Coordinates of C-alpha atoms in Angstrom, one line a residue:
M406 CA -3.7 10.5 -53.7
D407 CA -4.9 11.6 -50.3
R408 CA -3.5 8.5 -48.8
E409 CA -0.1 9.0 -50.5
G410 CA 0.0 12.6 -49.2
E411 CA -0.7 11.4 -45.7
T412 CA 2.1 8.9 -46.0
R413 CA 4.6 11.4 -47.2
S414 CA 3.5 13.8 -44.5
L415 CA 4.1 11.1 -41.8
V416 CA 7.6 10.3 -43.2
K417 CA 8.5 13.9 -43.4
S418 CA 7.4 14.7 -39.8
E419 CA 9.2 11.6 -38.6
R420 CA 12.5 12.7 -40.3
T421 CA 12.3 16.4 -39.1
A422 CA 10.3 17.2 -36.0
S423 CA 10.9 13.8 -34.4
R424 CA 14.6 13.5 -34.9
G425 CA 15.3 15.0 -31.5
Q426 CA 12.8 12.6 -29.9
Q427 CA 14.4 9.6 -31.8
A428 CA 17.9 10.5 -30.6
S429 CA 16.5 10.9 -27.0
R430 CA 14.9 7.5 -27.2
V431 CA 18.1 5.9 -28.5
V432 CA 20.0 7.3 -25.5
D433 CA 17.3 6.3 -23.0
D434 CA 17.2 2.8 -24.5
K435 CA 21.0 2.5 -24.2
N436 CA 20.9 3.6 -20.6
T437 CA 18.1 1.1 -19.9
E438 CA 20.1 -1.7 -21.6
D439 CA 23.2 -0.9 -19.4
R440 CA 21.1 -1.0 -16.2
V441 CA 19.5 -4.3 -17.3
D442 CA 22.9 -5.9 -18.1
E443 CA 24.3 -4.6 -14.8
Y444 CA 21.4 -6.1 -12.9
L445 CA 21.6 -9.5 -14.6
E446 CA 25.3 -9.7 -14.0
L447 CA 24.8 -8.8 -10.3
R448 CA 22.1 -11.4 -10.0
D449 CA 23.8 -14.2 -11.8
G450 CA 27.4 -13.4 -10.8
D451 CA 28.4 -14.2 -14.4
K452 CA 29.0 -12.1 -17.5
E453 CA 27.3 -14.8 -19.6
L454 CA 23.8 -13.4 -19.2
K455 CA 20.9 -15.8 -19.8
L456 CA 17.8 -14.1 -21.1
L457 CA 14.5 -15.8 -20.2
S458 CA 12.1 -16.4 -23.1
L459 CA 8.5 -15.0 -22.9
G460 CA 7.3 -18.6 -22.4
D461 CA 9.6 -19.1 -19.4
I462 CA 8.5 -15.8 -17.9
G463 CA 4.9 -17.0 -18.0
K464 CA 5.9 -20.1 -16.0
K465 CA 7.6 -18.2 -13.2
W466 CA 4.5 -18.4 -11.1
Q467 CA 5.3 -22.0 -10.4
G468 CA 8.5 -21.1 -8.6
V469 CA 6.7 -18.2 -6.8
A470 CA 4.1 -20.6 -5.5
L471 CA 6.8 -23.0 -4.2
F472 CA 8.6 -20.3 -2.3
S473 CA 5.3 -18.8 -1.1
L474 CA 4.6 -22.1 0.5
C475 CA 8.1 -22.0 1.9
A476 CA 7.2 -18.7 3.4
L477 CA 4.1 -20.1 5.0
C478 CA 6.2 -23.0 6.4
C479 CA 8.4 -20.4 8.1
A480 CA 5.7 -20.1 10.8
L481 CA 6.0 -23.8 11.7
P482 CA 7.7 -24.5 15.1
F483 CA 11.1 -26.1 15.1
V484 CA 11.2 -27.1 11.4
G485 CA 10.3 -23.5 10.4
C486 CA 13.9 -22.4 10.7
V487 CA 14.9 -24.7 7.9
F488 CA 12.3 -23.2 5.6
A489 CA 13.4 -19.8 6.7
L490 CA 17.0 -20.4 5.7
I491 CA 15.8 -21.7 2.2
W492 CA 13.6 -18.6 1.8
M493 CA 16.4 -16.3 3.0
W494 CA 18.8 -17.8 0.4
K495 CA 16.3 -17.1 -2.4
Y496 CA 15.1 -13.6 -1.4
G497 CA 17.6 -12.5 1.2
F498 CA 20.2 -9.9 1.5
R499 CA 22.7 -11.9 -0.5
H500 CA 21.3 -10.2 -3.7
K501 CA 23.5 -7.2 -4.4
F502 CA 20.7 -5.4 -6.2
L503 CA 18.6 -5.5 -3.0
R504 CA 21.2 -3.6 -1.0
E505 CA 20.5 0.0 -0.2
Y506 CA 23.5 1.7 1.3
N507 CA 21.7 4.1 3.6
C508 CA 20.6 4.2 7.2
L509 CA 16.9 3.7 6.3
G510 CA 17.6 0.8 4.0
V511 CA 19.8 -1.0 6.6
L512 CA 17.2 -0.4 9.3
Q513 CA 14.4 -1.8 7.2
E514 CA 16.5 -4.9 6.3
V515 CA 17.4 -5.5 10.0
T516 CA 13.8 -5.1 11.0
F517 CA 12.7 -7.5 8.3
W518 CA 15.0 -10.3 9.4
L519 CA 14.2 -9.7 13.1
M520 CA 10.5 -10.3 12.2
I521 CA 11.4 -13.8 10.9
L522 CA 13.4 -14.4 14.1
V523 CA 10.4 -13.3 16.2
M524 CA 8.1 -15.6 14.1
Q525 CA 10.4 -18.6 15.0
V526 CA 10.6 -17.7 18.7
E527 CA 6.9 -17.1 19.0
S528 CA 5.9 -20.3 17.2
T529 CA 8.3 -22.5 19.1
T530 CA 7.4 -21.0 22.5
T531 CA 3.7 -21.3 21.8
C532 CA 4.1 -25.0 20.7
L533 CA 5.9 -25.8 23.9
L534 CA 3.3 -24.0 26.1
S535 CA 0.5 -25.7 24.2
Y536 CA 2.1 -29.1 24.7
F537 CA 2.4 -28.4 28.5
L538 CA -1.2 -27.2 28.7
V539 CA -2.5 -30.4 26.9
D540 CA -0.5 -32.4 29.4
Q541 CA -2.3 -30.5 32.2
S542 CA -5.7 -31.4 30.6
Q543 CA -6.3 -27.9 29.4
F544 CA -6.7 -28.5 25.7
P545 CA -9.2 -25.6 25.1
L546 CA -6.6 -23.1 26.4
A547 CA -3.9 -24.7 24.3
A548 CA -6.0 -24.5 21.2
Q549 CA -6.8 -20.8 21.9
V550 CA -3.2 -19.9 22.2
F551 CA -2.2 -21.8 19.1
Q552 CA -5.0 -20.2 17.1
A553 CA -4.0 -16.7 18.1
M554 CA -0.4 -17.4 17.2
L555 CA -1.5 -18.7 13.8
V556 CA -3.4 -15.5 13.0
V557 CA -0.4 -13.3 14.0
Q558 CA 2.0 -15.5 11.9
A559 CA -0.3 -15.1 8.9
C560 CA -0.1 -11.3 9.3
W561 CA 3.7 -11.5 9.5
I562 CA 3.8 -13.7 6.4
G563 CA 2.3 -10.8 4.4
S564 CA 5.6 -9.0 4.7
L565 CA 7.4 -12.1 3.3
F566 CA 5.0 -12.1 0.4
W567 CA 5.7 -8.4 -0.3
R568 CA 9.4 -9.2 -0.6
I569 CA 8.6 -12.0 -3.1
L570 CA 6.5 -9.5 -5.1
V571 CA 9.3 -6.9 -5.2
V572 CA 12.1 -9.3 -6.1
E573 CA 10.1 -11.1 -8.8
A574 CA 8.8 -7.8 -10.3
I575 CA 12.4 -6.5 -10.6
D576 CA 13.7 -9.8 -12.1
T577 CA 10.8 -10.1 -14.6
G578 CA 11.1 -6.4 -15.5
A579 CA 14.8 -6.9 -16.4
H580 CA 14.0 -9.7 -18.9
V581 CA 11.0 -8.0 -20.4
A582 CA 12.9 -4.7 -20.8
K583 CA 15.5 -6.7 -22.7
H584 CA 12.8 -8.1 -25.1
K585 CA 11.3 -4.6 -25.5
L586 CA 14.7 -3.1 -26.4
T587 CA 15.2 -5.8 -29.0
A588 CA 11.8 -5.0 -30.5
R589 CA 12.6 -1.3 -30.6
N590 CA 15.9 -2.0 -32.4
E591 CA 14.0 -4.1 -34.9
F592 CA 11.7 -1.1 -35.5
R593 CA 14.7 1.1 -36.2
E594 CA 16.4 -1.5 -38.5
S595 CA 13.2 -2.3 -40.5
S596 CA 13.5 -2.5 -44.3
P597 CA 12.6 0.6 -46.4
S598 CA 9.4 -1.0 -47.6
K599 CA 8.1 -1.3 -44.0
K600 CA 9.6 2.1 -42.9
V601 CA 6.3 4.0 -43.1
A602 CA 4.4 1.4 -41.1
T603 CA 7.2 1.2 -38.6
N604 CA 7.3 5.0 -38.2
R605 CA 3.6 5.1 -37.6
A606 CA 3.7 2.3 -35.1
S607 CA 6.4 4.2 -33.3
A608 CA 4.2 7.3 -33.2
F609 CA 1.4 5.3 -31.7
L610 CA 3.6 3.9 -29.0
E611 CA 5.0 7.3 -28.3
H612 CA 1.5 8.8 -27.8
L613 CA 0.5 5.8 -25.7
R614 CA 3.5 6.4 -23.4
V615 CA 4.9 2.9 -23.9
D616 CA 8.5 2.9 -22.7
S617 CA 11.2 0.5 -21.9
Q618 CA 12.2 1.8 -18.5
F619 CA 13.6 -0.5 -15.9
E620 CA 13.6 -0.1 -12.1
A621 CA 16.8 -1.8 -10.9
T622 CA 16.3 -1.4 -7.1
P623 CA 13.5 -2.0 -4.7
A624 CA 13.5 1.7 -3.8
D625 CA 13.0 2.7 -7.5
F626 CA 10.3 0.0 -7.9
E627 CA 8.4 1.0 -4.8
S628 CA 8.7 4.7 -5.6
K629 CA 7.1 4.2 -9.0
L630 CA 4.5 1.8 -7.8
F631 CA 3.3 4.0 -4.8
A632 CA 3.3 7.1 -7.0
G633 CA 0.2 5.7 -8.8
R634 CA -3.3 6.4 -7.7
I635 CA -5.8 4.0 -6.2
L636 CA -9.5 4.2 -5.7
W637 CA -11.0 5.5 -2.5
W638 CA -12.6 2.1 -1.6
H639 CA -9.2 0.5 -2.1
R640 CA -7.9 2.9 0.6
L641 CA -10.7 1.8 2.8
V642 CA -9.9 -1.9 2.4
I643 CA -6.2 -1.2 3.1
A644 CA -7.0 0.9 6.2
A645 CA -9.4 -1.6 7.7
S646 CA -7.2 -4.6 7.2
T647 CA -4.1 -2.8 8.4
V648 CA -5.8 -1.9 11.7
A649 CA -7.0 -5.5 12.1
A650 CA -3.4 -6.8 11.4
A651 CA -1.9 -4.3 13.8
L652 CA -4.2 -5.4 16.7
M653 CA -3.5 -9.1 16.2
P654 CA -0.4 -9.2 18.4
L655 CA -2.4 -7.6 21.2
L656 CA -5.1 -10.3 20.7
A657 CA -2.4 -13.0 20.9
A658 CA -1.0 -11.5 24.1
K659 CA -4.5 -11.5 25.6
S660 CA -4.9 -15.2 24.6
R661 CA -1.6 -16.0 26.4
H662 CA -2.8 -14.0 29.3
V663 CA -6.0 -15.9 29.6
M664 CA -4.1 -19.2 29.2
F665 CA -1.7 -18.3 32.0
A666 CA -4.6 -17.2 34.2
G667 CA -6.3 -20.5 33.7
L668 CA -3.1 -22.4 34.4
C669 CA -2.5 -20.6 37.7
E670 CA -5.9 -21.1 39.1
E671 CA -5.9 -22.6 42.6
D672 CA -7.5 -25.8 41.4
H673 CA -4.5 -26.5 39.2
L674 CA -1.6 -25.2 41.3
D675 CA -1.1 -28.5 43.0
D676 CA -0.6 -30.3 39.7
L677 CA 2.1 -27.9 38.5
T678 CA 5.8 -28.2 38.9
D679 CA 7.7 -26.0 41.4
A680 CA 9.1 -23.9 38.5
M681 CA 5.6 -23.2 37.2
Q682 CA 4.2 -22.4 40.7
K683 CA 7.0 -19.8 41.2
A684 CA 6.2 -18.4 37.7
C685 CA 2.5 -18.2 38.6
K686 CA 3.3 -16.4 41.9
K687 CA 5.6 -14.0 40.2
W688 CA 3.0 -13.4 37.4
T689 CA 0.2 -12.6 39.9
E690 CA 2.4 -9.9 41.6
V691 CA 3.1 -8.0 38.4
P692 CA 0.9 -4.8 38.2
T693 CA -1.2 -4.7 35.0
V694 CA -2.5 -1.9 32.8
S695 CA -6.1 -2.0 31.5
L696 CA -6.8 -1.1 28.0
L697 CA -10.5 0.1 27.8
G698 CA -11.4 -2.6 30.2
W699 CA -10.6 -5.2 27.5
I700 CA -7.0 -6.3 28.0
D701 CA -5.1 -6.4 31.3
L702 CA -1.4 -6.8 30.7
P703 CA 1.8 -5.7 32.4
L704 CA 3.1 -2.4 31.1
W705 CA 6.1 -3.8 29.4
E706 CA 4.0 -6.3 27.6
V707 CA 1.6 -3.5 26.4
V708 CA 4.6 -1.5 25.1
R709 CA 6.2 -4.5 23.4
H710 CA 3.1 -5.6 21.7
F711 CA 2.2 -2.1 20.6
C712 CA 5.6 -1.9 18.9
V713 CA 5.2 -5.3 17.4
G714 CA 1.7 -4.5 16.2
G715 CA 2.9 -1.3 14.6
I716 CA 5.6 -3.1 12.6
C717 CA 3.1 -5.8 11.7
G718 CA 0.5 -3.3 10.6
Q719 CA 3.1 -1.3 8.6
Q720 CA 4.3 -4.5 6.7
W721 CA 0.7 -5.5 6.1
Y722 CA 0.0 -2.0 4.7
K723 CA 2.8 -2.4 2.3
F724 CA 1.6 -5.8 1.2
M725 CA -2.0 -4.9 0.6
S726 CA -1.2 -1.5 -0.9
G727 CA 1.4 -3.1 -3.2
I728 CA -1.0 -5.8 -4.4
L729 CA -3.8 -3.3 -5.1
R730 CA -1.5 -0.8 -6.8
T731 CA 0.0 -3.6 -8.9
T732 CA -3.5 -4.4 -10.0
Q733 CA -4.3 -0.8 -10.8
S734 CA -1.1 -0.5 -12.8
F735 CA -2.2 -3.5 -14.8
R736 CA -5.5 -1.8 -15.5
Q737 CA -3.6 1.1 -17.1
N738 CA -2.5 -1.4 -19.8
A739 CA -6.2 -2.1 -20.4
S740 CA -6.7 1.7 -20.9
R741 CA -3.9 1.8 -23.5
L742 CA -5.3 -1.2 -25.3
L743 CA -8.8 0.3 -25.2
V744 CA -7.5 3.6 -26.7
F745 CA -5.6 1.6 -29.4
L746 CA -8.7 -0.3 -30.3
A747 CA -10.8 2.9 -30.4
K748 CA -8.3 4.3 -33.0
T749 CA -9.2 1.5 -35.4
K750 CA -11.9 2.2 -38.0
Q751 CA -13.3 -1.3 -37.6
A752 CA -13.6 -1.1 -33.8
N753 CA -17.4 -0.9 -33.9
K754 CA -17.6 0.8 -30.5
E755 CA -21.4 0.4 -30.5
S756 CA -20.9 -3.3 -29.7
W757 CA -18.7 -2.6 -26.7
S758 CA -20.0 -3.2 -23.2
A759 CA -21.4 -0.2 -21.2
R760 CA -18.4 -0.5 -18.8
E761 CA -15.9 -0.2 -21.7
R762 CA -17.6 2.8 -23.2
W763 CA -17.8 4.4 -19.8
R764 CA -14.1 3.7 -19.3
L765 CA -13.3 5.2 -22.6
A766 CA -15.3 8.3 -21.9
S767 CA -13.9 8.8 -18.4
L768 CA -10.2 9.0 -19.4
N769 CA -10.3 12.8 -19.1
K770 CA -11.6 12.5 -15.5
E771 CA -8.7 10.4 -14.5
N772 CA -6.1 12.9 -15.7
E773 CA -4.9 10.7 -18.5
E774 CA -4.5 13.6 -20.9
Y775 CA -2.2 11.9 -23.2
L776 CA -4.8 9.2 -23.9
A777 CA -7.5 11.7 -24.3
Q778 CA -5.3 13.6 -26.9
V779 CA -4.9 10.4 -28.9
L780 CA -8.6 9.9 -28.9
A781 CA -9.4 13.4 -30.1
D782 CA -9.9 13.7 -33.8
G783 CA -7.3 16.5 -34.2
G784 CA -5.4 16.0 -31.0
S785 CA -2.6 13.9 -32.4
D786 CA -0.9 13.0 -35.7
V787 CA -1.3 9.3 -35.5
G788 CA -4.7 9.3 -37.3
T789 CA -7.0 6.3 -37.4
L790 CA -6.0 2.9 -38.6
D791 CA -8.1 1.5 -41.5
L792 CA -7.5 -2.2 -41.7
T793 CA -8.6 -2.4 -45.4
K794 CA -5.2 -0.8 -46.3
L795 CA -2.1 -3.0 -46.3
E796 CA 0.1 -0.3 -44.6
D797 CA -2.4 0.2 -41.7
V798 CA -2.6 -3.6 -41.2
H799 CA 1.2 -3.7 -40.8
T800 CA 1.0 -0.8 -38.3
W801 CA -1.9 -2.3 -36.3
W802 CA -0.1 -5.7 -36.0
R803 CA 3.2 -4.1 -34.9
V804 CA 1.6 -1.9 -32.3
R805 CA -0.5 -4.8 -31.0
G806 CA 2.5 -7.0 -30.6
F807 CA 4.5 -4.4 -28.8
L808 CA 1.6 -3.6 -26.4
Q809 CA 1.3 -7.3 -25.6
L810 CA 5.1 -7.4 -25.0
D811 CA 4.7 -4.4 -22.7
F812 CA 2.1 -6.3 -20.7
V813 CA 4.3 -9.2 -19.8
D814 CA 6.0 -7.7 -16.7
E815 CA 2.7 -6.5 -15.3
S816 CA 1.2 -9.9 -16.2
A817 CA 3.9 -11.7 -14.3
G818 CA 3.3 -9.4 -11.4
M819 CA -0.4 -10.4 -11.4
D820 CA 0.7 -14.0 -11.2
V821 CA 2.7 -13.3 -8.1
A822 CA -0.1 -11.1 -6.6
A823 CA -2.7 -13.8 -7.2
T824 CA -0.5 -16.6 -5.8
T825 CA 0.4 -14.8 -2.6
T826 CA -3.1 -13.5 -2.0
A827 CA -4.7 -16.9 -2.5
L828 CA -2.3 -18.6 -0.1
L829 CA -2.7 -15.8 2.5
L830 CA -6.5 -16.0 2.2
W831 CA -6.4 -19.7 2.7
S832 CA -4.2 -19.5 5.9
I833 CA -6.3 -16.7 7.5
T834 CA -9.5 -18.5 6.7
I835 CA -8.3 -21.6 8.4
A836 CA -7.2 -19.5 11.4
G837 CA -10.7 -17.9 11.6
L838 CA -12.5 -21.2 11.5
L839 CA -10.2 -22.5 14.2
D840 CA -11.0 -19.4 16.3
W841 CA -14.8 -20.0 15.9
F842 CA -14.6 -23.6 17.0
V843 CA -12.1 -22.9 19.8
H844 CA -14.4 -20.3 21.4
D845 CA -17.5 -22.6 21.1
T846 CA -19.1 -20.6 18.2
H847 CA -19.0 -17.3 20.1
F848 CA -17.9 -14.1 18.4
T849 CA -14.6 -12.8 19.7
A850 CA -12.3 -9.9 18.8
G851 CA -9.9 -12.3 17.1
F852 CA -12.7 -13.8 15.0
V853 CA -13.9 -10.3 13.9
G854 CA -10.3 -9.5 13.0
T855 CA -9.9 -12.6 10.8
I856 CA -13.2 -11.8 9.1
I857 CA -12.0 -8.3 8.2
L858 CA -8.7 -9.7 6.9
T859 CA -10.6 -12.4 4.9
I860 CA -13.0 -9.9 3.4
A861 CA -10.1 -7.6 2.4
L862 CA -8.2 -10.5 0.7
T863 CA -11.3 -11.7 -1.0
I864 CA -11.9 -8.2 -2.4
T865 CA -8.3 -8.1 -3.5
M866 CA -8.6 -11.5 -5.3
L867 CA -11.8 -10.4 -7.1
N868 CA -10.1 -7.2 -8.2
I869 CA -7.2 -9.2 -9.6
L870 CA -9.6 -11.5 -11.5
D871 CA -11.6 -8.6 -12.8
A872 CA -8.4 -6.9 -14.2
C873 CA -7.4 -10.1 -16.0
I874 CA -10.8 -10.5 -17.5
A875 CA -10.8 -6.9 -18.8
I876 CA -7.6 -7.5 -20.7
N877 CA -8.6 -10.9 -22.1
Q878 CA -12.0 -9.6 -23.3
M879 CA -10.3 -6.8 -25.3
L880 CA -7.8 -9.2 -26.8
L881 CA -10.6 -11.5 -27.9
R882 CA -12.3 -8.5 -29.6
D883 CA -9.3 -8.3 -32.0
A884 CA -10.6 -11.4 -33.8
R885 CA -13.9 -9.6 -34.4
I886 CA -12.1 -6.5 -35.6
L887 CA -10.2 -8.6 -38.1
T888 CA -13.4 -10.3 -39.3
D889 CA -15.1 -7.0 -39.9
A890 CA -12.0 -5.7 -41.7
R891 CA -12.1 -8.8 -44.0
I892 CA -15.7 -8.1 -44.9
D893 CA -14.9 -4.4 -45.7
V894 CA -12.0 -5.5 -47.9
L895 CA -14.1 -8.0 -49.8
L896 CA -16.8 -5.4 -50.4
S897 CA -14.2 -2.8 -51.6
D898 CA -12.6 -2.6 -55.1
S899 CA -9.1 -1.9 -53.8
P900 CA -6.2 -3.2 -56.0
E901 CA -4.7 -4.7 -52.8
Q902 CA -7.8 -6.6 -52.0
S903 CA -6.4 -10.1 -52.4
K904 CA -3.2 -9.4 -50.5
V905 CA -4.9 -7.6 -47.6
N906 CA -7.6 -10.3 -47.3
S907 CA -5.0 -13.0 -47.1
L908 CA -3.0 -11.2 -44.5
L909 CA -6.1 -10.5 -42.4
E910 CA -7.1 -14.1 -42.6
A911 CA -3.7 -15.3 -41.4
L912 CA -3.8 -12.8 -38.5
Q913 CA -7.3 -13.8 -37.6
V914 CA -6.3 -17.5 -37.3
K915 CA -3.2 -16.6 -35.3
V916 CA -5.2 -14.4 -32.9
E917 CA -8.0 -17.0 -32.4
A918 CA -5.8 -20.1 -32.1
F919 CA -2.3 -19.2 -31.2
D920 CA -2.5 -16.0 -29.1
E921 CA -0.3 -16.8 -26.1
R922 CA -0.5 -13.3 -24.5
K923 CA -3.8 -13.9 -22.8
Q924 CA -3.7 -13.3 -19.0
R925 CA -3.4 -16.5 -17.0
L926 CA -3.4 -17.2 -13.3
F927 CA -2.1 -20.5 -12.0
G928 CA -1.7 -21.5 -15.7
I929 CA -5.4 -21.1 -16.4
T930 CA -6.8 -18.4 -18.8
I931 CA -9.1 -16.2 -16.8
T932 CA -12.6 -15.7 -18.1
A933 CA -15.8 -14.2 -16.8
N934 CA -17.3 -17.7 -16.5
L935 CA -14.4 -18.9 -14.3
R936 CA -14.7 -15.8 -12.1
N937 CA -18.4 -16.3 -11.7
S938 CA -18.0 -20.0 -10.9
W939 CA -15.4 -19.1 -8.2
V940 CA -17.7 -16.5 -6.7
A941 CA -20.7 -18.9 -6.7
T942 CA -18.6 -21.6 -5.0
L943 CA -17.4 -19.1 -2.4
C944 CA -20.9 -17.9 -1.7
A945 CA -22.3 -21.4 -1.4
T946 CA -19.4 -22.4 0.9
G947 CA -19.9 -19.3 3.0
L948 CA -23.7 -19.8 3.3
T949 CA -23.2 -23.5 4.2
T950 CA -20.6 -22.6 6.9
A951 CA -22.8 -19.8 8.3
W952 CA -25.8 -22.2 8.5
Q953 CA -23.7 -24.8 10.4
M954 CA -22.6 -22.0 12.8
F955 CA -26.0 -20.6 13.5
R956 CA -28.0 -23.7 13.2
P957 CA -27.9 -24.6 17.0
K958 CA -29.4 -21.2 17.8
V959 CA -31.9 -21.1 15.0
K960 CA -33.4 -24.6 15.4
D961 CA -35.0 -23.7 18.8
L962 CA -36.9 -20.7 17.4
T963 CA -40.7 -21.0 17.2
I964 CA -43.3 -18.6 15.9
D965 CA -44.4 -17.8 19.5
R966 CA -40.8 -16.9 20.4
I967 CA -40.4 -14.7 17.3
Q968 CA -43.7 -13.0 18.0
D969 CA -42.7 -12.4 21.6
S970 CA -39.4 -11.0 20.6
L971 CA -40.9 -8.6 18.0
G972 CA -43.5 -7.5 20.5
R973 CA -40.9 -6.3 22.9
L974 CA -39.2 -4.1 20.2
P975 CA -39.7 -0.3 21.0
V976 CA -41.8 1.3 18.3
P977 CA -42.0 5.1 18.0
D978 CA -45.4 6.8 18.4
W979 CA -45.2 8.4 15.0
L980 CA -44.6 5.1 13.3
E981 CA -47.5 3.4 15.2
T982 CA -49.8 6.3 14.1
F983 CA -48.6 6.0 10.5
A984 CA -49.3 2.2 10.5
T985 CA -52.8 2.8 12.0
Q986 CA -53.7 5.3 9.4
K987 CA -52.7 2.9 6.6
L988 CA -54.8 0.2 8.2
A989 CA -57.8 2.5 8.4

């Protein structure tokens, strides 16, 4: 009787107090559907809109990887212009939904395409100079200039990757919003026998703040993304890598300066053409400005590279901040799923990991009041789901399915983030190793900069993997919840025992064998074992590389030399007194 009273109460509350909210949701969903249809029509240029299935959305990372490689190839000399045209056709200003008709939007777009032009000019010029230097038997200088250019190009490519992330996020969001609107309409049109479970599922989604909003322009998408919070150490990673990226153009200018100085030495002047001799004479007469005694460049070169470095740093900031904020947004899905699991009677929170229990307990500290209210015993009218009751099983399955559908757009965003981060990490690592070998295993400012960028991208990649693992672990826990619920049903004397047990068994098989909503990267389901294997391989490779780098300096060390070096270290008197007392 108590259960029937609770059911009637839920139906009554849904029909009275929530009528205004239902009407508001219907209007919001209609507006969202209009925006999605308008976007798809602008994108496709046809009124026959083609909606991607969830399976096709999950495979979009393959196209993203292809055009990310195309973005990397934009840095190649000569042929890079061909790849730049292909990339501009895919992600360029031709998209009507990308156009922002204001001064700031036009300025950003013009600056963006000027960057690609600068990349082409720099790479082509550097290639020609390197070829000339090699012809003059100055291969080390040519390699140094080429390496510096490669690092700068990698920093510029981050801005191209950011455009890929924005465009793909908007495109995926449109298709996912369409699927979510269809699911909401099915909720409203459900049969009377399922109305109670549907109403309760809608109440859960309402309290978990699951909506079907769609950001149709880059400005709306960036505004929503950058409004979210990120952790303090994320800000530290972003700041350090942004400074390193902003200084890279100055380092490249210094490399070209060193190259030209070596080329114009008196020993080589006789071998140069008349044009190069005149250029060297003109170059030596130009007054230079010293920056902290580190870089001596003409004033106009300093100003130009400061401007270029500022733009490069700003674009890198947007890329890194966007990737980390996308990951943080994906983690909010884990919070919703965690709260939903906690509202299930068979959740068995004692078996959760310490991290998950801490996450659940810390929701109040993160200003997620709406989740905390759902968790409170009397803080919401959704109650607790008991999977031994047929009605609650229907509700649980509906809410779980909609939550997984809500994850799809963020999941596709994680695919894009992982693909672009991995490619950028690979290119900057190659540039760093080239810097090390070019400078004969000596630490340089450029090498330190590439180390900072590599560490920042590695941390970002680990953060992406960790967020994917958190989601997958909670989805795997659903099978255990269904198993515990079946045990409770079999031990009960409910008249619905047979029907509930059969339904739970079918759901358990589907979750264990056919759950297609697990988070994948590069088509591979992400697990803790996969992450640990990647970290172990990375550490082993790093240690091996470090040993090869420092081996020439370490192999000559002897005990006598180590003792002599330690003996010359200054030791404070108080420390010597303390050690003597201990020996006594």
